[in-house]
Amino acid sequence: MEAAIRGHPLWADATHQEIDHAEQGLEKYIMTKLFDRTFAASPEDAAADAEVSDKIALLQRFVRPHHLDIPKVLNNEASWLANPPQLHSNLKFVQLFRRETKLVSEVEYYLTNLISAKMFIINVNGQSLSMEESEFQKHMESAKLGTQMSVAGPSSPQGLATSTRGLQKQIDAEGSRFPFMDSETENLTPAELKQLHGLYRKTVTRYALLSKALRKLSIDEDQLLASVDDS
């Protein structure tokens, strides 16, 4: 492209900087016209964007700088909480359509770091964050639960209490969900005791995850339960 511009009579006496500006202007004009066909143009790109964004949203709920061995002096709250939209598509667009002569030196360094950060986010696991894999998975499940609660309804204790009251009515109407609620201990068979123990373990696990999610949402658990009891 540079040779074509320099070979034109109108640009015969142009400086290198003027040629460079002309090339960038032409590049921007062409890519603006082709933007809808080149940026996030496939379902795969949209899926990749959603995957990265959702993963960042979950990690933001529990990952802290010390998990990545980041010194306190480098902790930047603004960048730490960032979740840039369509990160995958933006990086792909730059890689495919930006002039290679412009992807050098400092620009290349920043782009490489962003690409590496995206890949780290996609493949992150417990070892990446200096924690046990089981602990990492618990954090992820808790984060998913917290996200679902945020999307499903109000995040205030009053709003959650209203939702809980509705759930309680549903539970009361579906006694089969708690088959041993009105049973006497001495009347339970060994098989029923085994089933009850399994339900207990599941309940405790869910309670632990829910409590952790409430703490992440800065909701006082005792206050929430009290508001339900008073209703």
Coordinates of C-alpha atoms in Angstrom, one line a residue:
M1 CA 0.0 0.0 0.0
E2 CA 2.8 2.4 0.8
A3 CA 4.4 1.8 -2.6
A4 CA 1.1 2.5 -4.4
I5 CA 0.7 5.8 -2.5
R6 CA 4.3 6.9 -3.1
G7 CA 4.0 6.1 -6.8
H8 CA 1.0 8.4 -7.2
P9 CA 1.9 11.9 -8.5
L10 CA -0.1 13.6 -5.8
W11 CA 2.1 12.1 -3.1
A12 CA 5.5 12.5 -4.9
D13 CA 6.8 15.1 -2.5
A14 CA 5.1 13.7 0.7
T15 CA 7.1 13.1 3.8
H16 CA 7.3 9.7 5.5
Q17 CA 4.9 10.9 8.2
E18 CA 2.4 12.1 5.7
I19 CA 2.5 8.8 3.9
D20 CA 2.0 7.0 7.2
H21 CA -1.0 9.1 8.1
A22 CA -2.5 8.5 4.7
E23 CA -2.1 4.7 5.1
Q24 CA -3.7 4.8 8.6
G25 CA -6.6 6.9 7.3
L26 CA -7.2 4.5 4.4
E27 CA -7.0 1.5 6.8
K28 CA -9.5 3.1 9.1
Y29 CA -11.9 3.9 6.2
I30 CA -11.8 0.4 4.7
M31 CA -12.2 -1.4 8.1
T32 CA -15.1 1.0 9.0
K33 CA -16.9 -0.1 5.9
L34 CA -16.2 -3.8 6.6
F35 CA -16.6 -3.7 10.3
D36 CA -19.9 -5.6 10.5
R37 CA -18.3 -8.4 8.4
T38 CA -15.0 -8.6 10.2
F39 CA -15.7 -7.9 13.9
A40 CA -17.4 -10.7 16.0
A41 CA -18.9 -11.9 12.7
S42 CA -19.3 -15.6 13.7
P43 CA -21.2 -17.4 16.4
E44 CA -17.9 -18.8 17.5
D45 CA -16.6 -15.3 18.2
A46 CA -19.7 -14.4 20.2
A47 CA -19.4 -17.6 22.2
A48 CA -15.7 -16.9 23.0
D49 CA -16.6 -13.4 24.1
A50 CA -19.3 -14.7 26.4
E51 CA -17.0 -17.4 27.8
V52 CA -14.2 -14.9 28.7
S53 CA -16.6 -12.3 30.1
D54 CA -18.5 -14.8 32.2
K55 CA -15.2 -16.3 33.5
I56 CA -13.9 -12.9 34.5
A57 CA -17.1 -12.1 36.3
L58 CA -16.8 -15.3 38.4
L59 CA -13.1 -14.7 39.1
Q60 CA -13.8 -11.2 40.2
R61 CA -15.8 -12.5 43.1
F62 CA -13.0 -14.2 44.9
V63 CA -9.6 -13.7 43.2
R64 CA -7.4 -11.1 44.8
P65 CA -4.0 -9.7 43.9
H66 CA -2.2 -12.0 46.3
H67 CA -3.5 -15.1 44.5
L68 CA -1.4 -13.9 41.5
D69 CA 1.6 -12.8 43.6
I70 CA 1.0 -9.2 42.7
P71 CA 2.8 -6.7 45.0
K72 CA 0.6 -4.3 46.8
V73 CA 2.4 -1.4 45.1
L74 CA 1.0 -2.6 41.8
N75 CA -2.6 -3.2 42.9
N76 CA -4.8 -1.1 40.7
E77 CA -8.4 -1.3 41.7
A78 CA -9.7 0.1 38.4
S79 CA -7.9 -2.4 36.2
W80 CA -8.5 -5.2 38.7
L81 CA -12.3 -4.8 38.4
A82 CA -12.2 -4.4 34.6
N83 CA -14.2 -6.8 32.4
P84 CA -13.8 -5.3 28.9
P85 CA -16.6 -6.4 26.6
Q86 CA -15.9 -8.6 23.6
L87 CA -12.3 -9.0 24.6
H88 CA -11.7 -12.0 22.3
S89 CA -13.2 -10.3 19.3
N90 CA -11.2 -7.1 19.8
L91 CA -7.9 -9.0 20.1
K92 CA -8.7 -11.1 17.1
F93 CA -9.7 -8.0 15.0
V94 CA -6.4 -6.3 15.9
Q95 CA -4.4 -9.5 15.0
L96 CA -6.1 -10.0 11.7
F97 CA -6.5 -6.5 10.3
R98 CA -4.0 -4.1 11.9
R99 CA -1.0 -3.5 9.7
E100 CA 1.9 -5.8 10.8
T101 CA 4.3 -2.9 10.6
K102 CA 2.3 -1.2 13.4
L103 CA 2.3 -4.2 15.7
V104 CA 5.9 -3.9 16.8
S105 CA 7.9 -2.7 19.8
E106 CA 5.7 -1.4 22.7
V107 CA 2.4 -2.0 20.9
E108 CA 3.4 -5.6 20.3
Y109 CA 4.3 -6.0 23.9
Y110 CA 1.0 -4.8 25.1
L111 CA -0.9 -6.9 22.6
T112 CA 1.0 -10.0 23.6
N113 CA 0.3 -9.4 27.3
L114 CA -3.4 -9.0 26.6
I115 CA -3.5 -12.2 24.6
S116 CA -1.7 -14.0 27.3
A117 CA -4.1 -12.6 29.9
K118 CA -7.0 -13.9 27.9
M119 CA -5.6 -17.4 27.6
F120 CA -4.8 -17.4 31.4
I121 CA -8.4 -16.5 32.2
I122 CA -9.7 -19.3 30.0
N123 CA -7.4 -21.9 31.4
V124 CA -7.2 -20.7 35.0
N125 CA -7.3 -23.4 37.7
G126 CA -6.4 -23.9 41.3
Q127 CA -2.7 -24.2 40.6
S128 CA -2.7 -21.0 38.7
L129 CA -3.9 -19.2 41.8
S130 CA -1.7 -21.0 44.3
M131 CA -4.6 -22.9 45.9
E132 CA -5.9 -26.4 46.0
E133 CA -8.1 -27.4 43.0
S134 CA -10.9 -28.4 45.3
E135 CA -10.8 -24.9 47.0
F136 CA -10.8 -23.3 43.5
Q137 CA -13.8 -25.3 42.4
K138 CA -15.7 -24.4 45.6
H139 CA -15.0 -20.7 45.0
M140 CA -16.2 -21.0 41.4
E141 CA -19.4 -22.8 42.4
S142 CA -20.0 -20.1 45.1
A143 CA -19.4 -17.4 42.5
K144 CA -21.8 -19.0 40.1
L145 CA -24.5 -19.1 42.8
G146 CA -23.9 -15.5 43.7
T147 CA -24.2 -14.5 40.0
Q148 CA -27.4 -16.4 39.7
M149 CA -28.8 -14.8 42.8
S150 CA -27.9 -11.3 41.5
V151 CA -29.5 -12.0 38.1
A152 CA -32.6 -13.7 39.5
G153 CA -33.8 -11.1 41.9
P154 CA -33.0 -8.1 44.1
S155 CA -29.8 -8.2 46.0
S156 CA -31.1 -6.4 49.1
P157 CA -32.1 -8.5 52.2
Q158 CA -35.7 -7.3 51.8
G159 CA -35.8 -8.5 48.2
L160 CA -34.2 -11.8 49.1
A161 CA -36.6 -12.3 52.0
T162 CA -39.6 -11.8 49.6
S163 CA -38.1 -14.4 47.3
T164 CA -37.5 -16.8 50.3
R165 CA -41.1 -16.4 51.5
G166 CA -42.3 -17.4 48.0
L167 CA -39.9 -20.4 48.1
Q168 CA -41.2 -21.4 51.5
K169 CA -44.8 -21.5 50.3
Q170 CA -43.7 -23.7 47.4
I171 CA -41.9 -26.0 49.8
D172 CA -44.9 -26.2 52.1
A173 CA -47.1 -27.1 49.1
E174 CA -44.6 -29.8 48.1
G175 CA -44.1 -31.9 51.3
S176 CA -42.6 -34.7 49.2
R177 CA -39.4 -32.6 49.0
F178 CA -38.9 -33.3 52.7
P179 CA -40.1 -36.8 53.1
F180 CA -38.8 -37.2 56.7
M181 CA -40.0 -33.9 58.1
D182 CA -42.8 -35.4 60.2
S183 CA -41.2 -38.8 60.7
E184 CA -40.3 -40.2 64.2
T185 CA -36.7 -41.3 64.5
E186 CA -37.5 -44.8 65.9
N187 CA -39.8 -45.5 62.9
L188 CA -37.1 -44.9 60.3
T189 CA -35.7 -48.0 58.5
P190 CA -32.0 -48.4 57.9
A191 CA -32.5 -47.5 54.2
E192 CA -34.4 -44.4 55.2
L193 CA -31.7 -43.4 57.6
K194 CA -29.1 -43.8 54.8
Q195 CA -31.3 -41.6 52.5
L196 CA -31.7 -39.0 55.3
H197 CA -28.0 -38.9 55.8
G198 CA -27.4 -38.3 52.1
L199 CA -30.0 -35.5 52.1
Y200 CA -28.3 -34.0 55.2
R201 CA -24.9 -33.9 53.5
K202 CA -26.4 -32.3 50.4
T203 CA -28.2 -29.7 52.5
V204 CA -25.0 -28.8 54.4
T205 CA -23.0 -28.4 51.2
R206 CA -25.6 -26.1 49.7
Y207 CA -25.9 -24.1 52.9
A208 CA -22.1 -23.6 53.0
L209 CA -22.1 -22.4 49.3
L210 CA -25.1 -20.1 49.9
S211 CA -23.6 -18.6 53.0
K212 CA -20.4 -17.9 51.1
A213 CA -22.4 -16.3 48.3
L214 CA -24.2 -14.1 50.7
R215 CA -21.0 -12.9 52.2
K216 CA -19.7 -12.1 48.7
L217 CA -22.9 -10.0 48.1
S218 CA -22.3 -8.2 51.5
I219 CA -25.6 -9.6 52.8
D220 CA -25.9 -10.3 56.5
E221 CA -27.1 -13.9 56.9
D222 CA -28.7 -13.5 60.3
Q223 CA -30.5 -10.4 59.2
L224 CA -31.9 -12.2 56.2
L225 CA -33.1 -15.1 58.3
A226 CA -34.6 -12.8 60.8
S227 CA -36.6 -11.0 58.1
V228 CA -37.9 -14.4 57.0
D229 CA -38.9 -15.5 60.5
D230 CA -40.7 -12.2 61.1
S231 CA -42.8 -12.6 58.0

